[in-house]
mmCIF file of C-alpha atoms in Angstrom:
data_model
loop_
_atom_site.group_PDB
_atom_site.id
_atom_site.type_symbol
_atom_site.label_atom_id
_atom_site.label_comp_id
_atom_site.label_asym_id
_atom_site.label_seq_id
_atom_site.Cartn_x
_atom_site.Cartn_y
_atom_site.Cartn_z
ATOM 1 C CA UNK A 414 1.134 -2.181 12.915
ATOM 2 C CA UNK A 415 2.614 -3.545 9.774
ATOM 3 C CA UNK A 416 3.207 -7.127 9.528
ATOM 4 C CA UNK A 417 4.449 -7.559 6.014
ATOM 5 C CA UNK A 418 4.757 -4.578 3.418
ATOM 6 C CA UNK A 419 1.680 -4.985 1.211
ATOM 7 C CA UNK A 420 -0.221 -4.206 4.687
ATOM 8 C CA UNK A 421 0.467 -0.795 3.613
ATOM 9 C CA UNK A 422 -2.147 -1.036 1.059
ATOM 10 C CA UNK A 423 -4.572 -1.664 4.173
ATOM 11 C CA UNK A 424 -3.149 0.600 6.677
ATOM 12 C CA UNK A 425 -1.522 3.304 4.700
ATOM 13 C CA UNK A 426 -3.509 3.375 1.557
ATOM 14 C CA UNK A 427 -3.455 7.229 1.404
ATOM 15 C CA UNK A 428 -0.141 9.150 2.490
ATOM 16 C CA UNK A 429 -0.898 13.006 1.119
ATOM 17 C CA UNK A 430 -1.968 14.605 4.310
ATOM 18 C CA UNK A 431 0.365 15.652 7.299
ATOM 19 C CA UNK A 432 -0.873 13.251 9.866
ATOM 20 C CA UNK A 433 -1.150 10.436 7.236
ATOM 21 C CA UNK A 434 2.284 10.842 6.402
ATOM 22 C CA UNK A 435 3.364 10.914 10.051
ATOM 23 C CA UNK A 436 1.324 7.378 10.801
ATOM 24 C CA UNK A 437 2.891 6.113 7.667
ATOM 25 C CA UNK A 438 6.860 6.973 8.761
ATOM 26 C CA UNK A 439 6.220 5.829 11.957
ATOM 27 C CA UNK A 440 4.874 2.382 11.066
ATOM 28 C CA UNK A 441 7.809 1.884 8.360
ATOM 29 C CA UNK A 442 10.294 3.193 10.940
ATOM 30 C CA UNK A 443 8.997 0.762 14.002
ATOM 31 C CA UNK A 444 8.313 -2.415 10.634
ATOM 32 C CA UNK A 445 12.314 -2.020 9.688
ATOM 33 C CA UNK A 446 12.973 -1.806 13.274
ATOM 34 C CA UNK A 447 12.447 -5.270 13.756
ATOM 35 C CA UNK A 448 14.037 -6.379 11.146
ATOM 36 C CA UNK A 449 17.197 -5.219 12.463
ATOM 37 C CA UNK A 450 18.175 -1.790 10.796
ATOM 38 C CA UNK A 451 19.336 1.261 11.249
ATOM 39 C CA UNK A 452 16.601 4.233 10.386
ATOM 40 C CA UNK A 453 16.007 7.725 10.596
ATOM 41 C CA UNK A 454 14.271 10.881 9.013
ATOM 42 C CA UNK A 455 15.581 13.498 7.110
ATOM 43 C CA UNK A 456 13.848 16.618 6.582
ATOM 44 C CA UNK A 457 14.326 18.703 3.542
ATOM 45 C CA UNK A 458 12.260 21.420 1.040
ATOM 46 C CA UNK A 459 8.659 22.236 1.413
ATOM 47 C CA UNK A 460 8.111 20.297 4.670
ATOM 48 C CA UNK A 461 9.392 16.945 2.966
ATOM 49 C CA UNK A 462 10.573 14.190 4.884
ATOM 50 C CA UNK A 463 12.660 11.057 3.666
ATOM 51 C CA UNK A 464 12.730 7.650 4.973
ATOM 52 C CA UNK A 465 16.821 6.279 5.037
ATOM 53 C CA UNK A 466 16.930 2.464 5.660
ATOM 54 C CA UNK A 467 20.582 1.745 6.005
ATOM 55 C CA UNK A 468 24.217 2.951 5.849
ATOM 56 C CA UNK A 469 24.164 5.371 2.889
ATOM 57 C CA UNK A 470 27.760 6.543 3.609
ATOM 58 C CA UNK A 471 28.989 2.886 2.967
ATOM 59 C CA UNK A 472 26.118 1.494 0.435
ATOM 60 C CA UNK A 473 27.302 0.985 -3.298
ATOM 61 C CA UNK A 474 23.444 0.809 -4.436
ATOM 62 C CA UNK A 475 20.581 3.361 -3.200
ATOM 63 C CA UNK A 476 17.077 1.109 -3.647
ATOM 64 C CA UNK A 477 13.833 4.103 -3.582
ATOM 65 C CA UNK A 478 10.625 4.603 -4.414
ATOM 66 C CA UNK A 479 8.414 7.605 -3.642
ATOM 67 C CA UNK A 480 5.485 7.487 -0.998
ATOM 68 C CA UNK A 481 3.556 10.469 -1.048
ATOM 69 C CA UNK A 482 0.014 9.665 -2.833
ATOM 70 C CA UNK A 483 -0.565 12.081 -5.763
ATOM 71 C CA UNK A 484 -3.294 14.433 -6.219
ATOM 72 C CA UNK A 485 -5.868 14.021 -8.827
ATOM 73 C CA UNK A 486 -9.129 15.391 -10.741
ATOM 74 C CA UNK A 487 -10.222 12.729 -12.763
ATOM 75 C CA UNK A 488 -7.471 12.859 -15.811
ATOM 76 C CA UNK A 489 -5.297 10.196 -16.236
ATOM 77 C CA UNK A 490 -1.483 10.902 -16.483
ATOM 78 C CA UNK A 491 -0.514 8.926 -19.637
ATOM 79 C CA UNK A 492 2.977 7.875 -20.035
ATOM 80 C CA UNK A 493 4.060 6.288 -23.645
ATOM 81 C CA UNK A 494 7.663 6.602 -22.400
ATOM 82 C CA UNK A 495 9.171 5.277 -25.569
ATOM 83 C CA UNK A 496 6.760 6.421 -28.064
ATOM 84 C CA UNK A 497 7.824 10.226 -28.899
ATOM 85 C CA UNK A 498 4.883 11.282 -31.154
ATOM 86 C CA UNK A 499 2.230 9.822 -28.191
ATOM 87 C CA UNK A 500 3.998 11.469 -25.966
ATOM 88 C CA UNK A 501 3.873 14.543 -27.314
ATOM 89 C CA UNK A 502 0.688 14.200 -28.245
ATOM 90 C CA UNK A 503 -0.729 13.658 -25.131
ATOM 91 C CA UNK A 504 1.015 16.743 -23.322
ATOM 92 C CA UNK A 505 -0.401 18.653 -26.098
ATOM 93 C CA UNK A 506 -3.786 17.311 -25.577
ATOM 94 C CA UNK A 507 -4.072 17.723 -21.927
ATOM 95 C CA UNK A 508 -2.380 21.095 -21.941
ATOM 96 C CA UNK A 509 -4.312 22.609 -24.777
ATOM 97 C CA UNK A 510 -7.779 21.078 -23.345
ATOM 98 C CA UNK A 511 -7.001 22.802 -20.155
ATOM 99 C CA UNK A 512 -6.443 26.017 -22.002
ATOM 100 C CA UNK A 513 -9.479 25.406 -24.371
ATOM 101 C CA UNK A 514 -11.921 24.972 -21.009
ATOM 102 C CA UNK A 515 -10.140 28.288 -19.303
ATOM 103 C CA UNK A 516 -10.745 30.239 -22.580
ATOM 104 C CA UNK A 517 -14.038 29.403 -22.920
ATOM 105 C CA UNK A 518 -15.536 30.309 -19.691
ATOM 106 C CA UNK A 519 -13.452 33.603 -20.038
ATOM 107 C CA UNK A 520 -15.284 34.421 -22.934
ATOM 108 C CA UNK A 521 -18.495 33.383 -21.519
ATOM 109 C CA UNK A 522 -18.060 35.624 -18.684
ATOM 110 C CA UNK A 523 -16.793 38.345 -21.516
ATOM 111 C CA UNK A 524 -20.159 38.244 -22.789
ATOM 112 C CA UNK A 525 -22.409 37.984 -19.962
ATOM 113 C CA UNK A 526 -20.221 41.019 -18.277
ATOM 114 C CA UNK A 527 -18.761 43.075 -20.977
ATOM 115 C CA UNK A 528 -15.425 43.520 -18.901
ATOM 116 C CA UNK A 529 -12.536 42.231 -20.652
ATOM 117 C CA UNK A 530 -9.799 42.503 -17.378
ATOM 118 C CA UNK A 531 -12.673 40.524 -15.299
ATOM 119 C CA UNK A 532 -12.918 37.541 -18.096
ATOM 120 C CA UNK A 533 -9.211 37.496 -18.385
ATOM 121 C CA UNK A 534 -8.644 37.199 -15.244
ATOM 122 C CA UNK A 535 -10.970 34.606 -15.056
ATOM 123 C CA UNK A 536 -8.969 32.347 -17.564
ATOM 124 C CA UNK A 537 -5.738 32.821 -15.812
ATOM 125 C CA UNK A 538 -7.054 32.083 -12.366
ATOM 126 C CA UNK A 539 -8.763 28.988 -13.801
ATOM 127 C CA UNK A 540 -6.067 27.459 -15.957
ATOM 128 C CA UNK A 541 -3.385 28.330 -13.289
ATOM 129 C CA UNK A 542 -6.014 26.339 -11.107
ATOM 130 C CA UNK A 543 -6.079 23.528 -12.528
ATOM 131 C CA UNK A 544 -2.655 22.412 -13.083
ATOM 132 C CA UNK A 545 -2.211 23.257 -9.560
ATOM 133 C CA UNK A 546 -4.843 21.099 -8.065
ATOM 134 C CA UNK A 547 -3.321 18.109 -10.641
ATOM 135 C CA UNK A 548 -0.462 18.893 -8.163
ATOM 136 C CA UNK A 549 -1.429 19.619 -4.825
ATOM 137 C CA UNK A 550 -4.947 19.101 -5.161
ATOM 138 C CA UNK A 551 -7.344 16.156 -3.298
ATOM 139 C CA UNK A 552 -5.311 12.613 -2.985
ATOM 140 C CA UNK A 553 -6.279 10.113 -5.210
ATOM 141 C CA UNK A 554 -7.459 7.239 -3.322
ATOM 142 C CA UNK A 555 -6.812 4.630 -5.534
ATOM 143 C CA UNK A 556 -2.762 4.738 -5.871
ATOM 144 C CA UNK A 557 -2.300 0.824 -5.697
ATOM 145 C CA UNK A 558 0.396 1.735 -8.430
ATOM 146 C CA UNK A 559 1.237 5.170 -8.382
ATOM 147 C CA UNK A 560 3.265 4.501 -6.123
ATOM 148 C CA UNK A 561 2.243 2.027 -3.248
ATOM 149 C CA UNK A 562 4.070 -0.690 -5.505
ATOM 150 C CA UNK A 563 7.217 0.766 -5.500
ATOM 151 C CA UNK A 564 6.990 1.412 -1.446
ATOM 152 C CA UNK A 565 6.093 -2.665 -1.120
ATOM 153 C CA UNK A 566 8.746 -3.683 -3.227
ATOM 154 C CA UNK A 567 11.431 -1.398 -1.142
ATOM 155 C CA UNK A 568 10.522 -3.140 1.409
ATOM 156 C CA UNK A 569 10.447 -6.454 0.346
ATOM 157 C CA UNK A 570 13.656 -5.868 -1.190
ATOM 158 C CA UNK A 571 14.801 -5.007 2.784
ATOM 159 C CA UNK A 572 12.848 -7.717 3.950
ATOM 160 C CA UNK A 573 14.268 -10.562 2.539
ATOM 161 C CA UNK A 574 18.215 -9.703 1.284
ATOM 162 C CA UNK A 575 20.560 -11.704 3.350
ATOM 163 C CA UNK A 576 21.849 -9.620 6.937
ATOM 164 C CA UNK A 577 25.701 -10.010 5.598
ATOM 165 C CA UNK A 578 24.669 -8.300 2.094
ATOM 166 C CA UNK A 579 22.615 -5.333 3.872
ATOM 167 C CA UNK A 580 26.155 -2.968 4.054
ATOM 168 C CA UNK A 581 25.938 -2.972 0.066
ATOM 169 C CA UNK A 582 22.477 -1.005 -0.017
ATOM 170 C CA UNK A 583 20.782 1.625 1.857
ATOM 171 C CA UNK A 584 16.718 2.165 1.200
ATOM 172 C CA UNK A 585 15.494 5.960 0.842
ATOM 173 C CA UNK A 586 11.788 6.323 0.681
ATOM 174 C CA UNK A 587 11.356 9.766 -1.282
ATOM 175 C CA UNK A 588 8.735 12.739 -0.136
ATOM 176 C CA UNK A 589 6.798 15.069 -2.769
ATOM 177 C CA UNK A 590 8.341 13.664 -5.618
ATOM 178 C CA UNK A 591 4.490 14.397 -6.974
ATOM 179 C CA UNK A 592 5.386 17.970 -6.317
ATOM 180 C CA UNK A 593 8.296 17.561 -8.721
ATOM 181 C CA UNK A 594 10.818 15.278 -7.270
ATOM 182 C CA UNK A 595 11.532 17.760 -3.934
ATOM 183 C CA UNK A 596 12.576 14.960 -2.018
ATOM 184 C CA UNK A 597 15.152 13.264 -3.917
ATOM 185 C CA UNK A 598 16.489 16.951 -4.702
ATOM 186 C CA UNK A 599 16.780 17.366 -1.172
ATOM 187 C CA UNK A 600 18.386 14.107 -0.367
ATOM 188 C CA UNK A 601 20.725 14.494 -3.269
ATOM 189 C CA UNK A 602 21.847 17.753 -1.641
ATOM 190 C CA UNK A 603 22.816 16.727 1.667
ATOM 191 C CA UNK A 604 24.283 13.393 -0.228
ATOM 192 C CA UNK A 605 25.738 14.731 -2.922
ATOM 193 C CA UNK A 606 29.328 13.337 -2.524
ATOM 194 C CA UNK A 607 28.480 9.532 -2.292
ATOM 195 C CA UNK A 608 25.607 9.995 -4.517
ATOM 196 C CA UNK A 609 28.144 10.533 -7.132
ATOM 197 C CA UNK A 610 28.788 6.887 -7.527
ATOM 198 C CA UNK A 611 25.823 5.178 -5.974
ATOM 199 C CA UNK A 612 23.555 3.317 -8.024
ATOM 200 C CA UNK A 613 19.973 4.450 -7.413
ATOM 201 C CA UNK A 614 17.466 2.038 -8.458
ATOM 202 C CA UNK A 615 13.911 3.907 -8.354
ATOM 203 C CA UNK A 616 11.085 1.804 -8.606
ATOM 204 C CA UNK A 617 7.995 4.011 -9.341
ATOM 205 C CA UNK A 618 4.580 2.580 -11.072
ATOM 206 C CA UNK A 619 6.167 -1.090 -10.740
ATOM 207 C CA UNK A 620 2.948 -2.898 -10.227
ATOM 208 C CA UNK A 621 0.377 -2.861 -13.256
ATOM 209 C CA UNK A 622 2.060 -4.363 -16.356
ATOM 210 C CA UNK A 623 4.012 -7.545 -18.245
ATOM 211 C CA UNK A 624 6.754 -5.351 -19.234
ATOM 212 C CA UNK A 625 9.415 -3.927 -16.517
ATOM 213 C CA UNK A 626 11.904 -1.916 -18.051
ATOM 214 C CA UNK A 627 14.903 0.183 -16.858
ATOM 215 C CA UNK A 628 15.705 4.188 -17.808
ATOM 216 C CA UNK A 629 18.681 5.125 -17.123
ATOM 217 C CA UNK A 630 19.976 8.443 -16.600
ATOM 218 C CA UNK A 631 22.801 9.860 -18.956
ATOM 219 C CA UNK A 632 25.616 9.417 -17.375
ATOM 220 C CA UNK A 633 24.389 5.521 -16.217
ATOM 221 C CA UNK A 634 24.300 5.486 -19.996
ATOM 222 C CA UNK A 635 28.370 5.877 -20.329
ATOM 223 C CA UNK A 636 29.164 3.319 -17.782
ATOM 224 C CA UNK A 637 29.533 0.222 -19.909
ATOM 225 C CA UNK A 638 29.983 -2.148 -16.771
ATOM 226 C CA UNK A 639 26.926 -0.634 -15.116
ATOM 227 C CA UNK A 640 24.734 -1.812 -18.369
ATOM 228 C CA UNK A 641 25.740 -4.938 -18.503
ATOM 229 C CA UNK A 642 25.112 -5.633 -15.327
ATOM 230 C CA UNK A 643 21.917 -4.742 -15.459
ATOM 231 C CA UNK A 644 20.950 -5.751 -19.216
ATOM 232 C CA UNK A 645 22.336 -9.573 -17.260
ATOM 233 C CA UNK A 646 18.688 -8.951 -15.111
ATOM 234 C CA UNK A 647 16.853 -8.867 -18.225
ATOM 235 C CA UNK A 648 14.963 -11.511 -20.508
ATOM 236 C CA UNK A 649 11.469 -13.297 -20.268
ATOM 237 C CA UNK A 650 9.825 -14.910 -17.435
ATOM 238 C CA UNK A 651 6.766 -16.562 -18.333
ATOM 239 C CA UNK A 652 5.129 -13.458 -19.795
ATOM 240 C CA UNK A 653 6.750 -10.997 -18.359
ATOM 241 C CA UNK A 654 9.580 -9.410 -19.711
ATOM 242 C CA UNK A 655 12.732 -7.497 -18.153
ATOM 243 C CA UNK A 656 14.969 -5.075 -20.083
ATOM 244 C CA UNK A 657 16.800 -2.564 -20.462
ATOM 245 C CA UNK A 658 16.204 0.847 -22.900
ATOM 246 C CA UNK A 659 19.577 2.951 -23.710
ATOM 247 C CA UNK A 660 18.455 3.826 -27.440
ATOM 248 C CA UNK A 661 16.339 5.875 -28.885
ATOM 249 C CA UNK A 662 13.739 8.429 -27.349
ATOM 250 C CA UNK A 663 12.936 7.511 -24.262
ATOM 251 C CA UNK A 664 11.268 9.699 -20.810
ATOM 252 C CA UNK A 665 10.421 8.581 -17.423
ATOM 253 C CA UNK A 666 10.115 11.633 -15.197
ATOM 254 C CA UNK A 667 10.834 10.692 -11.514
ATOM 255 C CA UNK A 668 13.151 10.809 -8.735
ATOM 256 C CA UNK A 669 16.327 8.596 -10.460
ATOM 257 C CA UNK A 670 16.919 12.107 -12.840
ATOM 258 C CA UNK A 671 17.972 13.967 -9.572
ATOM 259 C CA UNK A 672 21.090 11.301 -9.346
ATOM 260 C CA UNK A 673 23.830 10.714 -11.989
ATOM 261 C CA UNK A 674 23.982 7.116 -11.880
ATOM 262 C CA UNK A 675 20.183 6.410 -11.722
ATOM 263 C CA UNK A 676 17.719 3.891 -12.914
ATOM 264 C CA UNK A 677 13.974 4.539 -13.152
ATOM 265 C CA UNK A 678 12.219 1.642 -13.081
ATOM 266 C CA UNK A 679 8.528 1.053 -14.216
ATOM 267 C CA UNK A 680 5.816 -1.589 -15.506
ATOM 268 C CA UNK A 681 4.187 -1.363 -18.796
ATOM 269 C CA UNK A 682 1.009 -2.694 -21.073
ATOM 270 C CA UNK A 683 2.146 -2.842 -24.497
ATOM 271 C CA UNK A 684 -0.074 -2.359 -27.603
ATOM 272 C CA UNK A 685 0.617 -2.011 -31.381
ATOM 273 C CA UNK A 686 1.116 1.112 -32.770
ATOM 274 C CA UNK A 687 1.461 2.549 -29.160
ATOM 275 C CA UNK A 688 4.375 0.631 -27.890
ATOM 276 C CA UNK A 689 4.949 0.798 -23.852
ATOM 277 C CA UNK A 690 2.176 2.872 -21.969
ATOM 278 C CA UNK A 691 0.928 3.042 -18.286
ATOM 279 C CA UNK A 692 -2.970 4.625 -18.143
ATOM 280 C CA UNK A 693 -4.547 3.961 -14.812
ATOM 281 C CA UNK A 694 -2.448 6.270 -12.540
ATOM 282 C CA UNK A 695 -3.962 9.465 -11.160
ATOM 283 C CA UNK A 696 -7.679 7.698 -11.242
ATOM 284 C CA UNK A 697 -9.878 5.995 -9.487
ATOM 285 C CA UNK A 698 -8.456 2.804 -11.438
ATOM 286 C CA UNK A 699 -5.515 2.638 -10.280
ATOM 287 C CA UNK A 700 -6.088 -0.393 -8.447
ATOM 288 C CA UNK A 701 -4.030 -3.139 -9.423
ATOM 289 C CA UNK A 702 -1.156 -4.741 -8.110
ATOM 290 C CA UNK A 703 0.753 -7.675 -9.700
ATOM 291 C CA UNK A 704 2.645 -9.521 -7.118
ATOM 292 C CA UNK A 705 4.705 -11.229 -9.896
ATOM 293 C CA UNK A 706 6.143 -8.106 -10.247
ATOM 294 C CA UNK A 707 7.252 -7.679 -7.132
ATOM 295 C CA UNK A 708 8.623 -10.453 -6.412
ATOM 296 C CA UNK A 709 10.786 -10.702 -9.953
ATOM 297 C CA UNK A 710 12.354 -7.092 -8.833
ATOM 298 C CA UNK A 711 12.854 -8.084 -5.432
ATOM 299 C CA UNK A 712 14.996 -11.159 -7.067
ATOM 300 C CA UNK A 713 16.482 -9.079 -9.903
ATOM 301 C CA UNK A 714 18.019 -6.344 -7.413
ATOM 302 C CA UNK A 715 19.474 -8.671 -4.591
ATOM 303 C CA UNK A 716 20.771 -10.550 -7.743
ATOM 304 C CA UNK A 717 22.571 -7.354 -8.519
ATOM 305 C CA UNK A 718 23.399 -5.942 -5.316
ATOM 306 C CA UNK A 719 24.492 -9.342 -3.972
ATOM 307 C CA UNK A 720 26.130 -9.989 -7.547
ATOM 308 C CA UNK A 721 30.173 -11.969 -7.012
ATOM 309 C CA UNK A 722 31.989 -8.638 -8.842
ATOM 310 C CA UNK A 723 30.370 -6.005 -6.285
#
């Protein structure tokens, strides 16, 4: 049984399976338990399953993360979120490299068989494959970051905000958002009235990184009040750095595009001529998880939830 939230790194550290998922709930169900809040499960798409921590009739700000583990084969999902060319490169990369490999062996087989429907088919079935297993293929068992960091840091957030403050927020841990986002689109459907104004603060990839920055979604983008209270989170501490990106290109694909007022929020290296990138998730690397981090979101979003104007 869980004792603190980064036990789940020990207990949990692999949550793609049925029965790991259903150990998983159970311990975060029985964990917030004793802390004193309401919980239940909510089952939507695809045999998904969210975690609600809280009121989220009543709560003002919706605090998530993701927990299923993703699947991987080796290749490293690279995210340059603010860096258009890189990121473009690097679809076009993995993409094309996936199609060079399928056409290849087509060909091969072309040659060694002399039936052109047989090598065709070959490619397709291969190609189709492998993007597939990058989705629902073996877990990747090193997902310290991807997304066991947001998870902790949900948590931690419930954990420690003050008992009179806890009507504000509700927690929602999300299902197959590695599937593309099915949880959060399930959630948002059977919430879609009071999602309308929540805040959802995502935390996803939060824990490898100096620089934490926060997405948001379009509409959060035409809320002037929202921004500022968020850009007051913001600024250096020690070397880590807190901010807020509203211009210019910017992508982070995960569950906070599924609600209109949403924030993604991720951790970042930073290099010249690159800008912001993550590169360990999805492989055996992904191992490392800055408790700074943590614990400078954890005091960012009570600041904010607990904030005088709310």
């Amino acid at each position: 049984m869980m004792n603190e939230p980064v036990d789940i790194l020990k207990l949990h550290p692999i949550r793609k399976t049925k029965e790991q998922k259903h150990a998983f709930r159970e311990d975060i169900l029985a964990y917030v338990k004793e802390l004193g809040y309401d919980s239940h499960l909510e089952k939507g798409s695809f045999g998904s399953q969210n975690i609600v921590i809280g009121d989220p009739k009543t709560a003002k700000y919706l605090v998530t993360a993701h927990y299923d583990t993703p699947a991987s084969i080796g290749l490293p999902n690279i995210l340059t979120p603010c860096n258009l060319l890189t990121f473009v490169l690097w679809q076009v990369l993995l993409i094309g490299g996936l199609l060079l490999v399928s056409v290849v062996l087509g060909v091969l087989v072309w040659f060694a068989t002399h039936m052109k429907p047989l090598a065709m088919l070959v490619a397709y079935v291969l190609y189709f494959g492998i993007l597939l297993l990058m989705l629902l293929g073996p877990a990747n068992k090193s997902n310290v970051n991807d997304n066991s960091s947001g998870v902790i840091t949900v948590l931690e957030i419930a954990r420690t905000i003050q008992h009179n403050q806890r009507s504000k927020v509700c927690f929602v841990l999300f299902d197959l958002e590695e599937a593309g986002l099915i949880g959060s689109a399930a959630y948002r459907k059977v919430h879609k009235a009071e999602t309308e104004n929540q805040v959802v603060l995502n935390l996803d990839c939060v824990g490898d990184g100096d620089h934490i920055i926060f997405f948001p979604t379009k509409k959060a983008k035409k809320n002037p009040k929202l921004l500022s209270d968020i850009h007051r989170l913001g600024g250096w501490f020690g070397k880590k750095h807190i901010q807020l990106k509203c211009k210019g290109f910017y992508t982070y694909p995960s569950d906070q595009l599924n609600f209109p007022l949403g924030f993604g929020i991720a951790a970042f290296h930073r290099k010249k001529g690159i800008g912001y990138y993550v590169d360990r998730i999805h492989t055996k690397k992904d191992i490392y998880l800055d408790e700074t981090n943590v614990n400078l979101l954890r005091a960012a979003l009570i600041t904010l939830i607990c904030g005088k104007e709310n």
